[in-house]
């Protein structure tokens, strides 16, 4: 379970995130969408504990990220937009290291090679991370996120550069994780993927939450029956006069 309340992040004079609140419940995939610069990555990095929020709180499985960092991060896995990997470890060593950090060497011993095989990385298991292609690095970042059985997954454009087989495998894994009760927050510009896989969608613009709901709810607030997510997205993010839509209204 992920709970974000009134999150604010300033970069100097720029307020990049301006009071964003949302919840990702167990067994739910929530899409975090928005135009370039809307603040999605900043939100993700605050939840991952990489950036310190200016204000607001993040609870992961009920643990406050600031007050109980260790307990909060134990249940969290993050795939960043640009994978930050240890280039001088081999692929297998890298996966093992991440499992070790989360005290889950048992999972690595039982399923490490199977996970590498699933993402076509087994033949590179003894190669240095520095020698992997861009897409292979992204797949390794995904494998590292999956090795410690986190129940809150944060995925920032996880499929960029990943080939169709890897993307297919990853989407299937996301469905399995959702069905086993994980909370998944997925940031993407691939609106057809978001429409197909997300149970709810959050649309951000200029650091604020413009709208949140199921596809049906988003269509209703836009008064666009039968519209695609792309059509709804373009309407909600059109300028000027973006306004927050209240989905609690009848
Ligand atoms: P994209 O879809 O392009 O990845 P995004 O929604 O993820 O965009 P962010 O990367 O969160 O957007 O950026 C939000 C705003 O904060 C932008 O105006 C960006 O220029 C600014 N910003 C991001 N990182 C920094 C930083 N380190 N220092 C100053 N400003 C930053």
PDB file of C-alpha atoms and ligand atoms in Angstrom:
ATOM      1  CA  UNK A   1       0.000   0.000   0.000  1.00  0.00           C
ATOM      2  CA  UNK A   2       1.338   3.406  -0.981  1.00  0.00           C
ATOM      3  CA  UNK A   3      -0.070   6.618   0.453  1.00  0.00           C
ATOM      4  CA  UNK A   4       1.152  10.026  -0.723  1.00  0.00           C
ATOM      5  CA  UNK A   5      -0.263  13.064   1.066  1.00  0.00           C
ATOM      6  CA  UNK A   6       0.108  16.708   0.067  1.00  0.00           C
ATOM      7  CA  UNK A   7       3.526  16.143  -1.485  1.00  0.00           C
ATOM      8  CA  UNK A   8       5.444  19.315  -2.360  1.00  0.00           C
ATOM      9  CA  UNK A   9       8.890  19.547  -3.954  1.00  0.00           C
ATOM     10  CA  UNK A  10      10.682  22.775  -4.738  1.00  0.00           C
ATOM     11  CA  UNK A  11      13.852  23.067  -6.818  1.00  0.00           C
ATOM     12  CA  UNK A  12      14.973  26.505  -5.713  1.00  0.00           C
ATOM     13  CA  UNK A  13      12.264  28.897  -6.861  1.00  0.00           C
ATOM     14  CA  UNK A  14      10.497  26.263  -9.000  1.00  0.00           C
ATOM     15  CA  UNK A  15       7.652  24.332  -7.358  1.00  0.00           C
ATOM     16  CA  UNK A  16       7.883  21.087  -9.375  1.00  0.00           C
ATOM     17  CA  UNK A  17       5.291  19.202  -7.280  1.00  0.00           C
ATOM     18  CA  UNK A  18       2.512  21.210  -5.707  1.00  0.00           C
ATOM     19  CA  UNK A  19       0.437  19.329  -3.135  1.00  0.00           C
ATOM     20  CA  UNK A  20      -0.078  15.953  -4.828  1.00  0.00           C
ATOM     21  CA  UNK A  21      -2.029  13.276  -2.932  1.00  0.00           C
ATOM     22  CA  UNK A  22      -2.987   9.752  -3.989  1.00  0.00           C
ATOM     23  CA  UNK A  23      -3.151   6.154  -2.799  1.00  0.00           C
ATOM     24  CA  UNK A  24      -2.183   2.931  -4.556  1.00  0.00           C
ATOM     25  CA  UNK A  25      -4.030   0.086  -2.875  1.00  0.00           C
ATOM     26  CA  UNK A  26      -2.904  -3.554  -2.780  1.00  0.00           C
ATOM     27  CA  UNK A  27      -3.782  -5.366  -6.007  1.00  0.00           C
ATOM     28  CA  UNK A  28      -3.889  -2.200  -8.075  1.00  0.00           C
ATOM     29  CA  UNK A  29      -1.874  -0.780 -10.989  1.00  0.00           C
ATOM     30  CA  UNK A  30      -2.112   3.009 -11.080  1.00  0.00           C
ATOM     31  CA  UNK A  31      -0.784   4.989 -14.046  1.00  0.00           C
ATOM     32  CA  UNK A  32       0.946   8.307 -13.377  1.00  0.00           C
ATOM     33  CA  UNK A  33       0.667  10.326 -16.578  1.00  0.00           C
ATOM     34  CA  UNK A  34       1.362  13.883 -17.617  1.00  0.00           C
ATOM     35  CA  UNK A  35       3.143  16.012 -20.203  1.00  0.00           C
ATOM     36  CA  UNK A  36       6.922  16.484 -20.096  1.00  0.00           C
ATOM     37  CA  UNK A  37       7.861  18.440 -16.984  1.00  0.00           C
ATOM     38  CA  UNK A  38       4.580  17.708 -15.177  1.00  0.00           C
ATOM     39  CA  UNK A  39       6.464  16.401 -12.137  1.00  0.00           C
ATOM     40  CA  UNK A  40       6.072  12.618 -12.481  1.00  0.00           C
ATOM     41  CA  UNK A  41       9.732  11.705 -12.032  1.00  0.00           C
ATOM     42  CA  UNK A  42      10.020  14.134  -9.123  1.00  0.00           C
ATOM     43  CA  UNK A  43       7.078  12.390  -7.420  1.00  0.00           C
ATOM     44  CA  UNK A  44       8.678   8.985  -8.073  1.00  0.00           C
ATOM     45  CA  UNK A  45      12.052  10.098  -6.735  1.00  0.00           C
ATOM     46  CA  UNK A  46      10.453  11.515  -3.580  1.00  0.00           C
ATOM     47  CA  UNK A  47       8.633   8.212  -2.986  1.00  0.00           C
ATOM     48  CA  UNK A  48      11.847   6.262  -3.608  1.00  0.00           C
ATOM     49  CA  UNK A  49      13.629   8.376  -0.986  1.00  0.00           C
ATOM     50  CA  UNK A  50      16.116   9.804  -3.512  1.00  0.00           C
ATOM     51  CA  UNK A  51      14.767  13.352  -3.114  1.00  0.00           C
ATOM     52  CA  UNK A  52      13.717  14.893   0.178  1.00  0.00           C
ATOM     53  CA  UNK A  53      10.226  16.393  -0.207  1.00  0.00           C
ATOM     54  CA  UNK A  54       9.774  20.047   0.723  1.00  0.00           C
ATOM     55  CA  UNK A  55       6.523  19.079   2.463  1.00  0.00           C
ATOM     56  CA  UNK A  56       4.053  16.230   2.673  1.00  0.00           C
ATOM     57  CA  UNK A  57       4.308  12.590   3.604  1.00  0.00           C
ATOM     58  CA  UNK A  58       4.868   9.209   1.970  1.00  0.00           C
ATOM     59  CA  UNK A  59       3.697   6.025   3.690  1.00  0.00           C
ATOM     60  CA  UNK A  60       4.829   2.652   2.334  1.00  0.00           C
ATOM     61  CA  UNK A  61       2.942  -0.268   3.854  1.00  0.00           C
ATOM     62  CA  UNK A  62       2.015   2.084   6.684  1.00  0.00           C
ATOM     63  CA  UNK A  63       5.620   3.147   7.404  1.00  0.00           C
ATOM     64  CA  UNK A  64       6.510   6.818   7.128  1.00  0.00           C
ATOM     65  CA  UNK A  65       9.377   7.217   4.676  1.00  0.00           C
ATOM     66  CA  UNK A  66      10.986   9.952   6.743  1.00  0.00           C
ATOM     67  CA  UNK A  67      10.530   8.533  10.263  1.00  0.00           C
ATOM     68  CA  UNK A  68      10.893   4.802   9.460  1.00  0.00           C
ATOM     69  CA  UNK A  69      13.033   4.807   6.338  1.00  0.00           C
ATOM     70  CA  UNK A  70      14.353   1.281   6.663  1.00  0.00           C
ATOM     71  CA  UNK A  71      10.979  -0.369   7.228  1.00  0.00           C
ATOM     72  CA  UNK A  72       9.386   1.756   4.494  1.00  0.00           C
ATOM     73  CA  UNK A  73      12.059   0.970   1.881  1.00  0.00           C
ATOM     74  CA  UNK A  74      12.068  -2.747   2.644  1.00  0.00           C
ATOM     75  CA  UNK A  75       8.787  -3.188   0.787  1.00  0.00           C
ATOM     76  CA  UNK A  76       9.680  -0.911  -2.135  1.00  0.00           C
ATOM     77  CA  UNK A  77      11.243  -1.564  -5.531  1.00  0.00           C
ATOM     78  CA  UNK A  78      12.053   1.247  -7.966  1.00  0.00           C
ATOM     79  CA  UNK A  79      12.869   1.097 -11.665  1.00  0.00           C
ATOM     80  CA  UNK A  80      14.136   4.597 -12.547  1.00  0.00           C
ATOM     81  CA  UNK A  81      13.823   6.276 -15.926  1.00  0.00           C
ATOM     82  CA  UNK A  82      17.581   5.943 -16.413  1.00  0.00           C
ATOM     83  CA  UNK A  83      18.929   2.850 -14.675  1.00  0.00           C
ATOM     84  CA  UNK A  84      21.715   3.561 -12.189  1.00  0.00           C
ATOM     85  CA  UNK A  85      23.723   0.353 -12.106  1.00  0.00           C
ATOM     86  CA  UNK A  86      27.124  -0.700 -10.760  1.00  0.00           C
ATOM     87  CA  UNK A  87      29.030  -1.014 -14.005  1.00  0.00           C
ATOM     88  CA  UNK A  88      31.966  -2.973 -12.634  1.00  0.00           C
ATOM     89  CA  UNK A  89      29.895  -5.823 -11.249  1.00  0.00           C
ATOM     90  CA  UNK A  90      28.905  -8.676 -13.501  1.00  0.00           C
ATOM     91  CA  UNK A  91      25.213  -9.109 -14.262  1.00  0.00           C
ATOM     92  CA  UNK A  92      24.860 -12.048 -11.855  1.00  0.00           C
ATOM     93  CA  UNK A  93      26.874 -10.268  -9.154  1.00  0.00           C
ATOM     94  CA  UNK A  94      24.647  -7.232  -9.531  1.00  0.00           C
ATOM     95  CA  UNK A  95      21.449  -9.190  -9.062  1.00  0.00           C
ATOM     96  CA  UNK A  96      22.989 -11.009  -6.105  1.00  0.00           C
ATOM     97  CA  UNK A  97      24.120  -7.713  -4.547  1.00  0.00           C
ATOM     98  CA  UNK A  98      20.622  -6.222  -4.716  1.00  0.00           C
ATOM     99  CA  UNK A  99      19.135  -9.403  -3.221  1.00  0.00           C
ATOM    100  CA  UNK A 100      21.749  -9.219  -0.446  1.00  0.00           C
ATOM    101  CA  UNK A 101      20.901  -5.562   0.318  1.00  0.00           C
ATOM    102  CA  UNK A 102      17.314  -6.597   0.947  1.00  0.00           C
ATOM    103  CA  UNK A 103      18.339  -9.702   2.911  1.00  0.00           C
ATOM    104  CA  UNK A 104      16.832 -11.969   0.231  1.00  0.00           C
ATOM    105  CA  UNK A 105      19.746 -14.137  -0.869  1.00  0.00           C
ATOM    106  CA  UNK A 106      17.321 -17.043  -0.553  1.00  0.00           C
ATOM    107  CA  UNK A 107      15.324 -15.619  -3.479  1.00  0.00           C
ATOM    108  CA  UNK A 108      18.513 -15.098  -5.501  1.00  0.00           C
ATOM    109  CA  UNK A 109      19.634 -18.683  -4.871  1.00  0.00           C
ATOM    110  CA  UNK A 110      16.229 -20.076  -5.763  1.00  0.00           C
ATOM    111  CA  UNK A 111      15.268 -17.878  -8.703  1.00  0.00           C
ATOM    112  CA  UNK A 112      18.166 -15.642  -9.731  1.00  0.00           C
ATOM    113  CA  UNK A 113      19.153 -17.479 -12.890  1.00  0.00           C
ATOM    114  CA  UNK A 114      15.536 -18.090 -13.830  1.00  0.00           C
ATOM    115  CA  UNK A 115      14.910 -14.338 -13.624  1.00  0.00           C
ATOM    116  CA  UNK A 116      17.976 -13.613 -15.779  1.00  0.00           C
ATOM    117  CA  UNK A 117      16.808 -16.199 -18.320  1.00  0.00           C
ATOM    118  CA  UNK A 118      13.339 -14.644 -18.431  1.00  0.00           C
ATOM    119  CA  UNK A 119      14.900 -11.344 -19.544  1.00  0.00           C
ATOM    120  CA  UNK A 120      17.410 -12.986 -21.922  1.00  0.00           C
ATOM    121  CA  UNK A 121      20.319 -12.033 -19.662  1.00  0.00           C
ATOM    122  CA  UNK A 122      21.580 -15.488 -18.745  1.00  0.00           C
ATOM    123  CA  UNK A 123      24.175 -15.578 -21.508  1.00  0.00           C
ATOM    124  CA  UNK A 124      25.444 -12.223 -20.181  1.00  0.00           C
ATOM    125  CA  UNK A 125      25.460 -13.372 -16.552  1.00  0.00           C
ATOM    126  CA  UNK A 126      29.254 -13.179 -16.286  1.00  0.00           C
ATOM    127  CA  UNK A 127      29.692 -10.021 -18.372  1.00  0.00           C
ATOM    128  CA  UNK A 128      30.351  -6.643 -16.749  1.00  0.00           C
ATOM    129  CA  UNK A 129      27.275  -4.424 -16.552  1.00  0.00           C
ATOM    130  CA  UNK A 130      29.277  -1.738 -18.403  1.00  0.00           C
ATOM    131  CA  UNK A 131      29.276  -3.941 -21.517  1.00  0.00           C
ATOM    132  CA  UNK A 132      25.472  -4.331 -21.732  1.00  0.00           C
ATOM    133  CA  UNK A 133      23.380  -2.605 -24.362  1.00  0.00           C
ATOM    134  CA  UNK A 134      20.941   0.114 -23.250  1.00  0.00           C
ATOM    135  CA  UNK A 135      17.936  -2.214 -23.370  1.00  0.00           C
ATOM    136  CA  UNK A 136      19.828  -4.961 -21.528  1.00  0.00           C
ATOM    137  CA  UNK A 137      20.640  -2.492 -18.735  1.00  0.00           C
ATOM    138  CA  UNK A 138      16.960  -1.614 -18.494  1.00  0.00           C
ATOM    139  CA  UNK A 139      16.080  -5.313 -18.277  1.00  0.00           C
ATOM    140  CA  UNK A 140      18.659  -5.811 -15.522  1.00  0.00           C
ATOM    141  CA  UNK A 141      17.124  -2.878 -13.605  1.00  0.00           C
ATOM    142  CA  UNK A 142      13.755  -4.600 -13.940  1.00  0.00           C
ATOM    143  CA  UNK A 143      15.186  -7.944 -12.756  1.00  0.00           C
ATOM    144  CA  UNK A 144      16.764  -6.170  -9.757  1.00  0.00           C
ATOM    145  CA  UNK A 145      13.395  -4.638  -8.890  1.00  0.00           C
ATOM    146  CA  UNK A 146      11.770  -8.063  -8.972  1.00  0.00           C
ATOM    147  CA  UNK A 147      14.396 -10.046  -7.024  1.00  0.00           C
ATOM    148  CA  UNK A 148      13.408  -9.038  -3.507  1.00  0.00           C
ATOM    149  CA  UNK A 149       9.659  -9.579  -3.652  1.00  0.00           C
ATOM    150  CA  UNK A 150       8.696  -5.989  -2.836  1.00  0.00           C
ATOM    151  CA  UNK A 151       4.970  -5.353  -2.611  1.00  0.00           C
ATOM    152  CA  UNK A 152       5.128  -1.716  -3.728  1.00  0.00           C
ATOM    153  CA  UNK A 153       6.579  -1.278  -7.231  1.00  0.00           C
ATOM    154  CA  UNK A 154       7.515   2.140  -8.611  1.00  0.00           C
ATOM    155  CA  UNK A 155       8.163   2.072 -12.326  1.00  0.00           C
ATOM    156  CA  UNK A 156       9.305   5.205 -14.154  1.00  0.00           C
ATOM    157  CA  UNK A 157       9.105   4.552 -17.910  1.00  0.00           C
ATOM    158  CA  UNK A 158      10.291   0.975 -17.366  1.00  0.00           C
ATOM    159  CA  UNK A 159       9.811  -0.165 -20.976  1.00  0.00           C
ATOM    160  CA  UNK A 160      11.900   2.457 -22.761  1.00  0.00           C
ATOM    161  CA  UNK A 161      14.474   0.632 -24.856  1.00  0.00           C
ATOM    162  CA  UNK A 162      13.177  -2.833 -23.936  1.00  0.00           C
ATOM    163  CA  UNK A 163      12.482  -5.163 -26.875  1.00  0.00           C
ATOM    164  CA  UNK A 164       8.953  -6.563 -27.508  1.00  0.00           C
ATOM    165  CA  UNK A 165       9.657  -9.939 -25.848  1.00  0.00           C
ATOM    166  CA  UNK A 166      11.082  -8.257 -22.730  1.00  0.00           C
ATOM    167  CA  UNK A 167       8.167  -5.806 -22.633  1.00  0.00           C
ATOM    168  CA  UNK A 168       5.659  -8.658 -23.005  1.00  0.00           C
ATOM    169  CA  UNK A 169       7.300 -10.608 -20.195  1.00  0.00           C
ATOM    170  CA  UNK A 170       7.387  -7.543 -17.964  1.00  0.00           C
ATOM    171  CA  UNK A 171       3.713  -6.743 -18.516  1.00  0.00           C
ATOM    172  CA  UNK A 172       2.792 -10.355 -17.688  1.00  0.00           C
ATOM    173  CA  UNK A 173       4.866 -10.086 -14.509  1.00  0.00           C
ATOM    174  CA  UNK A 174       3.060  -6.878 -13.546  1.00  0.00           C
ATOM    175  CA  UNK A 175      -0.298  -8.619 -13.866  1.00  0.00           C
ATOM    176  CA  UNK A 176       0.955 -11.514 -11.718  1.00  0.00           C
ATOM    177  CA  UNK A 177       2.237  -9.067  -9.084  1.00  0.00           C
ATOM    178  CA  UNK A 178      -1.046  -7.187  -9.096  1.00  0.00           C
ATOM    179  CA  UNK A 179      -2.987 -10.428  -8.715  1.00  0.00           C
ATOM    180  CA  UNK A 180      -0.787 -11.384  -5.761  1.00  0.00           C
ATOM    181  CA  UNK A 181      -1.612  -8.081  -4.009  1.00  0.00           C
ATOM    182  CA  UNK A 182       1.207  -5.707  -4.968  1.00  0.00           C
ATOM    183  CA  UNK A 183       0.643  -1.961  -5.334  1.00  0.00           C
ATOM    184  CA  UNK A 184       2.093  -0.755  -8.646  1.00  0.00           C
ATOM    185  CA  UNK A 185       2.676   2.884  -9.664  1.00  0.00           C
ATOM    186  CA  UNK A 186       3.576   3.112 -13.347  1.00  0.00           C
ATOM    187  CA  UNK A 187       4.702   6.326 -15.028  1.00  0.00           C
ATOM    188  CA  UNK A 188       4.575   6.176 -18.812  1.00  0.00           C
ATOM    189  CA  UNK A 189       3.922   8.138 -21.981  1.00  0.00           C
ATOM    190  CA  UNK A 190       2.614   4.949 -23.648  1.00  0.00           C
ATOM    191  CA  UNK A 191      -1.078   5.740 -23.305  1.00  0.00           C
ATOM    192  CA  UNK A 192      -2.326   2.547 -24.951  1.00  0.00           C
ATOM    193  CA  UNK A 193      -0.281   0.504 -22.452  1.00  0.00           C
ATOM    194  CA  UNK A 194      -1.621   2.610 -19.577  1.00  0.00           C
ATOM    195  CA  UNK A 195      -5.200   2.225 -20.799  1.00  0.00           C
ATOM    196  CA  UNK A 196      -4.825  -1.533 -21.063  1.00  0.00           C
ATOM    197  CA  UNK A 197      -2.966  -2.250 -17.833  1.00  0.00           C
ATOM    198  CA  UNK A 198      -3.915   0.391 -15.285  1.00  0.00           C
ATOM    199  CA  UNK A 199      -6.861   0.058 -12.940  1.00  0.00           C
ATOM    200  CA  UNK A 200      -6.788   3.791 -12.275  1.00  0.00           C
ATOM    201  CA  UNK A 201      -5.032   6.736 -13.863  1.00  0.00           C
ATOM    202  CA  UNK A 202      -3.640   9.929 -12.333  1.00  0.00           C
ATOM    203  CA  UNK A 203      -3.050  12.787 -14.763  1.00  0.00           C
ATOM    204  CA  UNK A 204      -0.612  15.454 -13.608  1.00  0.00           C
ATOM    205  CA  UNK A 205       0.047  18.875 -15.073  1.00  0.00           C
ATOM    206  CA  UNK A 206       2.425  21.569 -13.817  1.00  0.00           C
ATOM    207  CA  UNK A 207       3.049  19.739 -10.552  1.00  0.00           C
ATOM    208  CA  UNK A 208      -0.603  19.245  -9.725  1.00  0.00           C
ATOM    209  CA  UNK A 209      -3.024  16.351  -9.847  1.00  0.00           C
ATOM    210  CA  UNK A 210      -5.439  17.323 -12.648  1.00  0.00           C
ATOM    211  CA  UNK A 211      -7.637  14.237 -12.518  1.00  0.00           C
ATOM    212  CA  UNK A 212      -7.707  10.760 -11.066  1.00  0.00           C
ATOM    213  CA  UNK A 213      -9.966   7.795 -11.652  1.00  0.00           C
ATOM    214  CA  UNK A 214     -10.800   4.741 -13.714  1.00  0.00           C
ATOM    215  CA  UNK A 215     -11.113   5.171 -17.485  1.00  0.00           C
ATOM    216  CA  UNK A 216     -14.898   5.377 -17.055  1.00  0.00           C
ATOM    217  CA  UNK A 217     -14.553   8.087 -14.399  1.00  0.00           C
ATOM    218  CA  UNK A 218     -12.124  10.089 -16.517  1.00  0.00           C
ATOM    219  CA  UNK A 219     -14.444   9.856 -19.525  1.00  0.00           C
ATOM    220  CA  UNK A 220     -17.337  11.005 -17.346  1.00  0.00           C
ATOM    221  CA  UNK A 221     -15.585  14.133 -15.995  1.00  0.00           C
ATOM    222  CA  UNK A 222     -14.510  15.038 -19.516  1.00  0.00           C
ATOM    223  CA  UNK A 223     -17.975  14.257 -20.866  1.00  0.00           C
ATOM    224  CA  UNK A 224     -16.355  12.095 -23.556  1.00  0.00           C
ATOM    225  CA  UNK A 225     -18.203   8.763 -23.692  1.00  0.00           C
ATOM    226  CA  UNK A 226     -16.250   6.080 -25.573  1.00  0.00           C
ATOM    227  CA  UNK A 227     -13.104   8.225 -25.746  1.00  0.00           C
ATOM    228  CA  UNK A 228      -9.624   6.720 -25.677  1.00  0.00           C
ATOM    229  CA  UNK A 229      -7.152   7.615 -22.938  1.00  0.00           C
ATOM    230  CA  UNK A 230      -5.246   9.661 -25.502  1.00  0.00           C
ATOM    231  CA  UNK A 231      -8.328  11.788 -26.217  1.00  0.00           C
ATOM    232  CA  UNK A 232      -9.076  12.214 -22.507  1.00  0.00           C
ATOM    233  CA  UNK A 233      -5.431  13.046 -21.765  1.00  0.00           C
ATOM    234  CA  UNK A 234      -5.265  15.712 -24.465  1.00  0.00           C
ATOM    235  CA  UNK A 235      -8.443  17.331 -23.206  1.00  0.00           C
ATOM    236  CA  UNK A 236      -7.350  17.336 -19.561  1.00  0.00           C
ATOM    237  CA  UNK A 237      -3.896  18.707 -20.274  1.00  0.00           C
ATOM    238  CA  UNK A 238      -4.839  21.297 -22.847  1.00  0.00           C
ATOM    239  CA  UNK A 239      -3.828  24.828 -21.969  1.00  0.00           C
ATOM    240  CA  UNK A 240      -4.858  27.324 -20.802  1.00  0.00           C
ATOM    241  CA  UNK A 241      -7.175  26.774 -17.866  1.00  0.00           C
ATOM    242  CA  UNK A 242      -6.258  23.313 -16.693  1.00  0.00           C
ATOM    243  CA  UNK A 243      -8.513  22.803 -13.718  1.00  0.00           C
ATOM    244  CA  UNK A 244      -8.609  20.069 -11.123  1.00  0.00           C
ATOM    245  CA  UNK A 245     -11.592  17.782 -11.739  1.00  0.00           C
ATOM    246  CA  UNK A 246     -13.459  16.562  -8.690  1.00  0.00           C
ATOM    247  CA  UNK A 247     -14.441  12.933  -9.245  1.00  0.00           C
ATOM    248  CA  UNK A 248     -16.418  12.811  -6.014  1.00  0.00           C
ATOM    249  CA  UNK A 249     -19.044  15.072  -7.624  1.00  0.00           C
ATOM    250  CA  UNK A 250     -22.132  13.147  -8.809  1.00  0.00           C
TER     251      UNK A 250
HETATM  252  P1  LIG B   1       9.175  13.893 -18.354  1.00  0.00           P
HETATM  253  O1  LIG B   1       7.873  13.350 -18.859  1.00  0.00           O
HETATM  254  O2  LIG B   1       9.807  14.812 -19.356  1.00  0.00           O
HETATM  255  O3  LIG B   1      10.108  12.854 -17.823  1.00  0.00           O
HETATM  256  P2  LIG B   1       8.350  14.655 -15.633  1.00  0.00           P
HETATM  257  O4  LIG B   1       6.850  14.772 -15.533  1.00  0.00           O
HETATM  258  O5  LIG B   1       8.936  13.421 -15.119  1.00  0.00           O
HETATM  259  O6  LIG B   1       8.798  14.934 -17.141  1.00  0.00           O
HETATM  260  P3  LIG B   1      10.113  16.072 -13.810  1.00  0.00           P
HETATM  261  O7  LIG B   1      11.373  15.455 -14.305  1.00  0.00           O
HETATM  262  O8  LIG B   1       9.597  15.646 -12.497  1.00  0.00           O
HETATM  263  O9  LIG B   1       8.945  15.942 -14.898  1.00  0.00           O
HETATM  264  O10 LIG B   1      10.323  17.674 -13.810  1.00  0.00           O
HETATM  265  C1  LIG B   1       9.356  18.540 -13.231  1.00  0.00           C
HETATM  266  C2  LIG B   1       9.912  19.956 -13.265  1.00  0.00           C
HETATM  267  O11 LIG B   1      11.019  20.043 -12.364  1.00  0.00           O
HETATM  268  C3  LIG B   1      10.442  20.407 -14.626  1.00  0.00           C
HETATM  269  O12 LIG B   1      10.131  21.786 -14.772  1.00  0.00           O
HETATM  270  C4  LIG B   1      11.939  20.193 -14.530  1.00  0.00           C
HETATM  271  O13 LIG B   1      12.647  21.093 -15.352  1.00  0.00           O
HETATM  272  C5  LIG B   1      12.180  20.477 -13.056  1.00  0.00           C
HETATM  273  N1  LIG B   1      13.335  19.738 -12.510  1.00  0.00           N
HETATM  274  C6  LIG B   1      13.477  18.386 -12.482  1.00  0.00           C
HETATM  275  N2  LIG B   1      14.638  18.043 -11.879  1.00  0.00           N
HETATM  276  C7  LIG B   1      15.241  19.207 -11.529  1.00  0.00           C
HETATM  277  C8  LIG B   1      16.469  19.533 -10.870  1.00  0.00           C
HETATM  278  N3  LIG B   1      17.288  18.580 -10.447  1.00  0.00           N
HETATM  279  N4  LIG B   1      16.754  20.826 -10.659  1.00  0.00           N
HETATM  280  C9  LIG B   1      15.906  21.820 -11.072  1.00  0.00           C
HETATM  281  N5  LIG B   1      14.726  21.585 -11.705  1.00  0.00           N
HETATM  282  C10 LIG B   1      14.395  20.287 -11.914  1.00  0.00           C
END
